[in-house]
mmCIF file of C-alpha atoms in Angstrom:
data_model
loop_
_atom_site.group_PDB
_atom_site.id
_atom_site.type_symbol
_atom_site.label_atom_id
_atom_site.label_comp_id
_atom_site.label_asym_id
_atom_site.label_seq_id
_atom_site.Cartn_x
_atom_site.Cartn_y
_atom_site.Cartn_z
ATOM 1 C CA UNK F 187 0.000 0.000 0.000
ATOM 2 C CA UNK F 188 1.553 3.390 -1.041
ATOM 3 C CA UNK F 189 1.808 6.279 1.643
ATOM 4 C CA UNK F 190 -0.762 8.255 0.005
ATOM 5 C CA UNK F 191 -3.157 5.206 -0.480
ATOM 6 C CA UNK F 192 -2.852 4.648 3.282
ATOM 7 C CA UNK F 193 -3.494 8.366 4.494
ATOM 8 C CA UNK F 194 -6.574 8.526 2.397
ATOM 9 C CA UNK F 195 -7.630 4.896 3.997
ATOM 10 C CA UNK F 196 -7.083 6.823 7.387
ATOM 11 C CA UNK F 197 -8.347 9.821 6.505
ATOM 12 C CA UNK F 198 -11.679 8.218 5.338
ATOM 13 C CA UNK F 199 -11.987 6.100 8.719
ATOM 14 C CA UNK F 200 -11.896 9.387 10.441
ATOM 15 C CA UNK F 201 -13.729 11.735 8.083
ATOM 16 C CA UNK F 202 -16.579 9.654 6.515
ATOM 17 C CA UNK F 203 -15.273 8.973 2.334
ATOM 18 C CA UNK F 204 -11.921 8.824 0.567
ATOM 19 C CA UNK F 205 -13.297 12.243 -1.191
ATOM 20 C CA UNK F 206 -14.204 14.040 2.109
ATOM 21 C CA UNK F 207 -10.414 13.659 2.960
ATOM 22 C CA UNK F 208 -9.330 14.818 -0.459
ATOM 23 C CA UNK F 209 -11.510 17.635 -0.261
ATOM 24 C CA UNK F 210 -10.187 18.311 3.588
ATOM 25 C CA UNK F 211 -6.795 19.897 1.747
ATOM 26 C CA UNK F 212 -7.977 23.447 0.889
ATOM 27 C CA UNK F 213 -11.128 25.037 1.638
ATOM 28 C CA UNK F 214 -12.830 26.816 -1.492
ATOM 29 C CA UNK F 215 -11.825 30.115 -2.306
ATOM 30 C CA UNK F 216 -13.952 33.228 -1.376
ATOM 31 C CA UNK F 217 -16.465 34.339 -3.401
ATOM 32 C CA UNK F 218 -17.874 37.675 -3.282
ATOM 33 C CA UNK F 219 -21.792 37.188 -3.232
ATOM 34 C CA UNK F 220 -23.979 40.580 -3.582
ATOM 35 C CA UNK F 221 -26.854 41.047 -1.732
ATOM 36 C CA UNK F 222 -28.062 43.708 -4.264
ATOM 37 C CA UNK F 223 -28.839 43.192 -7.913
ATOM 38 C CA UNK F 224 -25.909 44.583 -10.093
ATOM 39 C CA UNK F 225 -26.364 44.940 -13.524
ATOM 40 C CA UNK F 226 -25.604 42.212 -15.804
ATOM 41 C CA UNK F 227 -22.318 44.335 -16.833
ATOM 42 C CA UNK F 228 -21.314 44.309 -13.675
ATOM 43 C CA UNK F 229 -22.346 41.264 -12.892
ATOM 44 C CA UNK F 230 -20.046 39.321 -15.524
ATOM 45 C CA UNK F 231 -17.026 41.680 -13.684
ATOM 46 C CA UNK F 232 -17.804 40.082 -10.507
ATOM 47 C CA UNK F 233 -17.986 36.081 -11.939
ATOM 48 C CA UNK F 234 -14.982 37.037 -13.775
ATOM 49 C CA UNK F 235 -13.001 37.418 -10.118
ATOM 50 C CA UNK F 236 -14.890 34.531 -9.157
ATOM 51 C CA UNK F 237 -14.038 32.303 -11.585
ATOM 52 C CA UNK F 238 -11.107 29.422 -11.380
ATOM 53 C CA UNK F 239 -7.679 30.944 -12.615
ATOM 54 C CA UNK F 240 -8.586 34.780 -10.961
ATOM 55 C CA UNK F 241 -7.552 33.389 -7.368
ATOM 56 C CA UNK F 242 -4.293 35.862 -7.089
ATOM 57 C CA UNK F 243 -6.474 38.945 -8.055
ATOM 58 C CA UNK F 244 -6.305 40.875 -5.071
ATOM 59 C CA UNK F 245 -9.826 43.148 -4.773
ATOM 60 C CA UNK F 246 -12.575 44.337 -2.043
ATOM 61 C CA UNK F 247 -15.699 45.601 -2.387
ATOM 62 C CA UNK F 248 -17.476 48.351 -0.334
ATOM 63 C CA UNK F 249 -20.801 49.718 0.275
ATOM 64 C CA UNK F 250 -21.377 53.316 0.140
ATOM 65 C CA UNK F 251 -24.590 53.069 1.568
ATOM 66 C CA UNK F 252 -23.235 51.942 5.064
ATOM 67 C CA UNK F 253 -21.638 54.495 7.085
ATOM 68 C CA UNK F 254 -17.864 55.320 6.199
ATOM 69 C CA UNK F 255 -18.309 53.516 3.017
ATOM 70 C CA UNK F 256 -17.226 49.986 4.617
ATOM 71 C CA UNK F 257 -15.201 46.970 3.208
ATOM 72 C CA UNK F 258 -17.841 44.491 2.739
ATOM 73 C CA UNK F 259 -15.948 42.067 1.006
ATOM 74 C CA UNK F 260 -12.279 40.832 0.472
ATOM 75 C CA UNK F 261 -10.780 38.143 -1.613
ATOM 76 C CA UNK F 262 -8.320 35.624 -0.037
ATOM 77 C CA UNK F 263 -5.717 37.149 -2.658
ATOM 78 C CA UNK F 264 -6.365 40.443 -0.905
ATOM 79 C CA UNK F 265 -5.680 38.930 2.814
ATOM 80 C CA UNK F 266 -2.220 37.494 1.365
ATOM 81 C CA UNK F 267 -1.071 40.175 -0.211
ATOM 82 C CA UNK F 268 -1.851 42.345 3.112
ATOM 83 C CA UNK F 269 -1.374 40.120 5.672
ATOM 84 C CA UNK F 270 -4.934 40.586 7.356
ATOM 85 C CA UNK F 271 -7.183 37.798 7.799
ATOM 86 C CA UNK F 272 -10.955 38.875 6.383
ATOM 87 C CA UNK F 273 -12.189 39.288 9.536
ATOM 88 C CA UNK F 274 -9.904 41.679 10.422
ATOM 89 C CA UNK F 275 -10.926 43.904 7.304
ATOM 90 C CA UNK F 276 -14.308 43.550 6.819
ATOM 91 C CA UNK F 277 -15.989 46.523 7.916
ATOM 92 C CA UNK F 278 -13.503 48.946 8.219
ATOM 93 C CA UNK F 279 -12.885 51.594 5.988
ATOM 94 C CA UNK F 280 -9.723 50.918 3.140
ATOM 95 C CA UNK F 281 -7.804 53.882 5.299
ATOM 96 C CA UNK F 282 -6.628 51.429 8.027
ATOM 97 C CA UNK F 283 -3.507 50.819 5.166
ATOM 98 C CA UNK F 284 -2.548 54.727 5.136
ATOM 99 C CA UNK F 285 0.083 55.725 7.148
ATOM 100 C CA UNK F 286 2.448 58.726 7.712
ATOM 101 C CA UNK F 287 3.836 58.134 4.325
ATOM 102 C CA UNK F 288 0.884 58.470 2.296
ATOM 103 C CA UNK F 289 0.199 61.083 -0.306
ATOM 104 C CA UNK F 290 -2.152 63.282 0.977
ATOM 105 C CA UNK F 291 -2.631 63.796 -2.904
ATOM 106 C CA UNK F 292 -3.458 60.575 -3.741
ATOM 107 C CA UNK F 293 -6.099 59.810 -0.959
ATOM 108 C CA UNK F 294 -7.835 63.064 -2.221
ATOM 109 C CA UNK F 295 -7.551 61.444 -5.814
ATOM 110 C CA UNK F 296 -9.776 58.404 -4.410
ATOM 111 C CA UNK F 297 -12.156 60.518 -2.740
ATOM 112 C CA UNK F 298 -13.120 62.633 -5.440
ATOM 113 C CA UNK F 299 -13.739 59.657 -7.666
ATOM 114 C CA UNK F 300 -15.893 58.217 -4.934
ATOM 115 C CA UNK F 301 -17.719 61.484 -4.172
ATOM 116 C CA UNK F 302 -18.221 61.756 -8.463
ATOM 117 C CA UNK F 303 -19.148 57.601 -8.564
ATOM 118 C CA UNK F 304 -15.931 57.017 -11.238
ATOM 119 C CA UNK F 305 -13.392 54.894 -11.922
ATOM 120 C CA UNK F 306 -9.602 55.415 -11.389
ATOM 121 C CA UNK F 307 -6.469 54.553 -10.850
ATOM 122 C CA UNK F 308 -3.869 55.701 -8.684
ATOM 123 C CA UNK F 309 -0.384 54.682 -7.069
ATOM 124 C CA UNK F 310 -0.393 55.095 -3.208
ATOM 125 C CA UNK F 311 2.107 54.234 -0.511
ATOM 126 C CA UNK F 312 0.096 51.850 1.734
ATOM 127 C CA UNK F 313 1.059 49.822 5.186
ATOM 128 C CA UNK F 314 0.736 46.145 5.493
ATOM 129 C CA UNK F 315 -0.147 44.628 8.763
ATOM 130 C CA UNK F 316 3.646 43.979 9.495
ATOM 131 C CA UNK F 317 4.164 47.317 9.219
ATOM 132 C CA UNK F 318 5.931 47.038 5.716
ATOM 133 C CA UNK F 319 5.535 49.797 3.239
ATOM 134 C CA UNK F 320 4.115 48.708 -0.650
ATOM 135 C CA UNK F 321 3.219 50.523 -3.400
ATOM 136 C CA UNK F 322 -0.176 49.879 -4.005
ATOM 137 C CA UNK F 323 -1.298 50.434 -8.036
ATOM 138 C CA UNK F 324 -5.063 50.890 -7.020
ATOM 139 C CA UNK F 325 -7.958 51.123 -9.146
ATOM 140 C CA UNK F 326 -11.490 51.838 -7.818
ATOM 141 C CA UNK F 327 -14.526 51.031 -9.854
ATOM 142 C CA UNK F 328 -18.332 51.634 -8.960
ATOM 143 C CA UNK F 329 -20.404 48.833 -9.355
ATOM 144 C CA UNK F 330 -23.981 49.591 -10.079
ATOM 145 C CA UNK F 331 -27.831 48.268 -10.696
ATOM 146 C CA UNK F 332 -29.455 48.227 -14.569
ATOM 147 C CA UNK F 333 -30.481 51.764 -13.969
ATOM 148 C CA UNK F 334 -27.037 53.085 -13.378
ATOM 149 C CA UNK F 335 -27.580 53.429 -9.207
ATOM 150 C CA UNK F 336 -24.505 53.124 -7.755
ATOM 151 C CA UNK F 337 -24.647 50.212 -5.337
ATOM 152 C CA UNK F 338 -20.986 49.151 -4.503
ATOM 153 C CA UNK F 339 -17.406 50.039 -5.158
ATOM 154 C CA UNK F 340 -14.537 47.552 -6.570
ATOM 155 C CA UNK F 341 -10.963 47.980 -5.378
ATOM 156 C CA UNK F 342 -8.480 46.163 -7.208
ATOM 157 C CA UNK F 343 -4.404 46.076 -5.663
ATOM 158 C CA UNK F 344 -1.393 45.135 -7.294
ATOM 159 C CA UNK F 345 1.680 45.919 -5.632
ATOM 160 C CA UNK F 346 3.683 47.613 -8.123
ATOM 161 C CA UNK F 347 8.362 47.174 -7.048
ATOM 162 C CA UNK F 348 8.694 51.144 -8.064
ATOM 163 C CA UNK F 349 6.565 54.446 -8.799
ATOM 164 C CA UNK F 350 8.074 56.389 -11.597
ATOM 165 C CA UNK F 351 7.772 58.014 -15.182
ATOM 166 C CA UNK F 352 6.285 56.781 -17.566
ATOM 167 C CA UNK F 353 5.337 53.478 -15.379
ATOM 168 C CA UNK F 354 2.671 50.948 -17.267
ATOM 169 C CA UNK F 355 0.479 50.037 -15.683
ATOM 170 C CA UNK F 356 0.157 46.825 -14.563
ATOM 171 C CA UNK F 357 -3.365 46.756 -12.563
ATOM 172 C CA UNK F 358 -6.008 43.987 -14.364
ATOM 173 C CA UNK F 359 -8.658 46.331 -12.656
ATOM 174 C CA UNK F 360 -8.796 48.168 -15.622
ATOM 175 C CA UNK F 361 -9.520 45.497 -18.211
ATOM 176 C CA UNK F 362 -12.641 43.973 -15.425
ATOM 177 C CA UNK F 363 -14.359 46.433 -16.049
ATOM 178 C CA UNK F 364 -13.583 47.877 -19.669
ATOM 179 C CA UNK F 365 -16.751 49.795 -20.568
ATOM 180 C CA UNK F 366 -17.505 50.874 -16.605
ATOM 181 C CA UNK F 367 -15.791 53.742 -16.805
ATOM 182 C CA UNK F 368 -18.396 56.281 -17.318
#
């Protein structure tokens, strides 16, 4: 009997089947699920994140119609890449990774775009948990219902090794939600 034959004979002793202990490896991945109906074009934005092969893609979602615009939503990808676990994010506001460092500037950028219900895009020193200082490429997207009411935001992160000139950028938010930019 090979090693793996014989943990999966244990493992099904203890938890019930052979696929029960397969399945025991690695919970599911997140899935953001809204509570509000999104339009359809929004809609294939969100399965897109949900589908297999869009794991990595760190993103949150908030809801301005709670106070301080809460996150109400993050994907595992977004928990690795800042060292929070979900609980731990979820519902707070996306400030608790400013610190000292960050551009006044560029937290005004996201505000205005928030306060106007657009997309954008901007490059903002942000804190990890540990402390440890990233460049985070953000791009914030609403996310609305078929008659154009805004009911969430998107927030997609990539951390980008440099902010300079002429810088591409490298942020999939951007092609999510081609056509959501109005």
């Amino acid at each position: 009997m090979t090693m793996e034959k014989a943990f999966l004979t244990i493992s099904s002793t203890i938890f019930g089947s052979e696929n029960d202990a397969t399945n025991m490896q690695s919970p599911p991945p997140r899935q953001f699920q809204p509570e509000k109906q999104i339009s359809e074009r929004d809609s294939i934005i969100v399965d897109m994140l949900n589908s297999p092969g869009h794991e990595d893609v760190s993103f949150c979602v908030c809801d301005p119609d709670l106070a301080d615009c809460p996150i109400i939503y993050v994907s595992s990808a977004f928990c690795t890449f800042t060292g929070y676990d979900h609980t731990e994010i979820e519902g707070k506001n996306c400030r608790f990774l400013q610190g000292p460092e960050t551009e006044k500037s560029d937290v005004d950028r996201i505000r205005a775009a928030i306060k106007s219900e657009v997309a954008t895009n901007v490059n903002l020193l942000n804190y990890k948990k540990d402390g440890t200082k990233f460049i985070n490429e953000f791009f914030i997207s609403p996310l609305r219902d078929e008659n154009q009411k805004l009911l969430y935001f998107i927030g997609v992160q990539v951390e980008v090794p440099k902010q300079g000139p002429g810088q591409a950028p490298s942020n999939p938010g951007w092609v999510y939600t081609v056509g959501n930019h109005s």
